[in-house]
Short mmCIF file of C-alpha atoms in Angstrom, two decimals:
data_model
loop_
_atom_site.label_atom_id
_atom_site.label_comp_id
_atom_site.label_asym_id
_atom_site.label_seq_id
_atom_site.Cartn_x
_atom_site.Cartn_y
_atom_site.Cartn_z
CA MET A 18 -69.34 62.05 -1.34
CA GLN A 19 -66.27 62.10 0.88
CA THR A 20 -64.90 65.14 2.64
CA PRO A 21 -61.33 66.10 1.70
CA ALA A 22 -60.05 64.62 4.98
CA GLN A 23 -61.93 61.36 4.37
CA ALA A 24 -60.59 61.18 0.81
CA ARG A 25 -57.01 61.78 1.95
CA HIS A 26 -57.39 59.08 4.63
CA ALA A 27 -58.85 56.56 2.15
CA LEU A 28 -56.00 57.25 -0.27
CA ARG A 29 -53.41 56.81 2.48
CA VAL A 30 -55.00 53.51 3.63
CA ALA A 31 -54.86 52.29 0.01
CA GLY A 32 -51.16 53.20 -0.17
CA ILE A 33 -51.53 56.21 -2.43
CA THR A 34 -49.56 59.38 -1.80
CA VAL A 35 -51.48 62.35 -3.12
CA PRO A 36 -49.48 64.31 -5.70
CA LEU A 37 -49.11 67.94 -4.69
CA ILE A 38 -50.03 69.09 -8.20
CA HIS A 39 -53.70 69.51 -9.10
CA PRO A 40 -54.66 67.85 -12.42
CA LEU A 41 -56.93 70.75 -13.44
CA PHE A 42 -55.59 73.93 -11.81
CA THR A 43 -52.28 75.74 -11.47
CA ALA A 44 -51.10 76.88 -8.04
CA SER A 45 -52.35 80.38 -8.90
CA GLY A 46 -55.82 79.08 -9.83
CA GLY A 47 -55.51 79.04 -13.60
CA CYS A 48 -56.81 76.11 -15.65
CA LEU A 49 -54.60 73.27 -16.85
CA ASP A 50 -55.21 70.95 -19.79
CA PRO A 51 -55.39 67.50 -18.15
CA CYS A 52 -54.51 65.83 -21.47
CA ALA A 53 -51.13 67.60 -21.31
CA SER A 54 -50.42 65.71 -18.06
CA GLY A 55 -51.28 62.25 -19.34
CA PHE A 56 -55.08 62.07 -19.12
CA MET A 57 -56.86 60.42 -22.04
CA VAL A 58 -60.54 60.53 -23.02
CA VAL A 59 -62.11 57.09 -22.41
CA HIS A 60 -65.56 55.55 -22.78
CA THR A 61 -66.78 54.27 -19.40
CA GLY A 62 -69.89 52.49 -20.67
CA GLY A 63 -73.51 53.45 -21.21
CA GLY A 64 -72.52 56.36 -23.44
CA CYS A 65 -70.52 58.00 -20.64
CA MET A 66 -67.00 59.38 -20.99
CA ALA A 67 -64.22 60.51 -18.67
CA LEU A 68 -60.63 61.65 -18.60
CA ARG A 69 -58.39 58.87 -17.26
CA ARG A 70 -54.75 58.63 -16.21
CA ASP A 71 -53.21 55.35 -15.03
CA SER A 72 -50.59 55.18 -12.30
CA ASP A 73 -49.28 51.78 -11.21
CA ASP A 74 -52.09 49.93 -9.37
CA PHE A 75 -54.49 52.88 -9.43
CA TYR A 76 -56.06 55.25 -11.91
CA MET A 77 -57.64 58.68 -11.68
CA MET A 78 -60.74 59.72 -13.60
CA ILE A 79 -62.16 63.20 -14.06
CA THR A 80 -65.76 63.71 -15.13
CA SER A 81 -68.39 66.39 -15.33
CA GLU A 82 -70.39 67.11 -12.17
CA ASP A 83 -72.95 64.39 -12.99
CA GLY A 84 -70.24 61.83 -13.78
CA SER A 85 -71.39 61.24 -17.35
CA ASP A 86 -68.96 63.18 -19.55
CA VAL A 87 -65.57 64.87 -19.73
CA PRO A 88 -65.58 68.12 -17.75
CA ASP A 89 -66.59 71.41 -19.30
CA ILE A 90 -63.73 73.92 -19.15
CA GLN A 91 -66.22 76.53 -17.79
CA GLU A 92 -67.20 74.30 -14.84
CA LEU A 93 -63.96 72.65 -13.77
CA GLU A 94 -64.42 73.34 -10.04
CA ASN A 95 -67.57 71.18 -10.03
CA SER A 96 -65.91 68.33 -11.93
CA LEU A 97 -65.50 65.05 -10.08
CA ILE A 98 -62.08 63.52 -9.43
CA GLY A 99 -62.08 59.84 -8.55
CA VAL A 100 -59.27 57.44 -7.74
CA TYR A 101 -59.86 53.74 -8.42
CA ARG A 102 -58.02 50.46 -7.96
CA VAL A 103 -56.94 48.90 -11.31
CA LEU A 104 -57.41 45.34 -10.04
CA ASP A 105 -61.16 45.56 -9.42
CA GLY A 106 -62.22 49.11 -10.31
CA GLU A 107 -63.06 49.82 -6.65
CA GLU A 108 -63.48 53.51 -5.87
CA ILE A 109 -60.95 54.67 -3.30
CA ALA A 110 -61.83 58.36 -3.24
CA CYS A 111 -64.12 60.76 -5.07
CA VAL A 112 -64.45 64.50 -4.50
CA THR A 113 -65.07 67.62 -6.54
CA ALA A 114 -62.12 69.31 -8.22
CA LEU A 115 -62.50 72.16 -5.74
CA ALA A 116 -62.34 69.71 -2.81
CA TRP A 117 -59.26 68.06 -4.39
CA LYS A 118 -57.44 71.35 -3.76
CA GLU A 119 -58.11 70.77 -0.05
CA VAL A 120 -56.94 67.13 -0.29
CA ILE A 121 -53.65 68.43 -1.71
CA SER A 122 -53.45 71.06 1.02
CA LEU A 123 -53.98 68.41 3.73
CA GLU A 124 -51.28 66.24 2.16
CA ALA A 125 -48.87 69.19 2.18
CA ASP A 126 -49.70 70.10 5.79
CA PRO A 127 -51.17 67.14 7.75
CA SER A 128 -51.24 69.24 10.94
CA ARG A 129 -54.40 70.88 9.52
CA ILE A 130 -56.38 67.64 9.81
CA VAL A 131 -58.94 67.83 12.60
CA ALA A 132 -59.60 64.46 14.24
#
């Protein structure tokens, strides 16, 4: 799995600007309902499910820690957040929801990135 800095770099190379709003958590750390921000429950094959939100040429998926189901509200920090290319389904970035907070932080303040 990528580090937050690696994920931010991969997203930048792919032409994606990271939104400064977390899809699962408020700025104060409370939980958000991802369906309220455009995520929909989808079947991903093999009996697996995810939350998905499309955005132009890319889409974001959120799954449980093992990648097989929608996240459990009690374990959101361990959920996986992945960003994929619509054209071919290629994974651009994938980190835990907790690490996504750091991706957002690095986007907000790039001076924190250590080379």
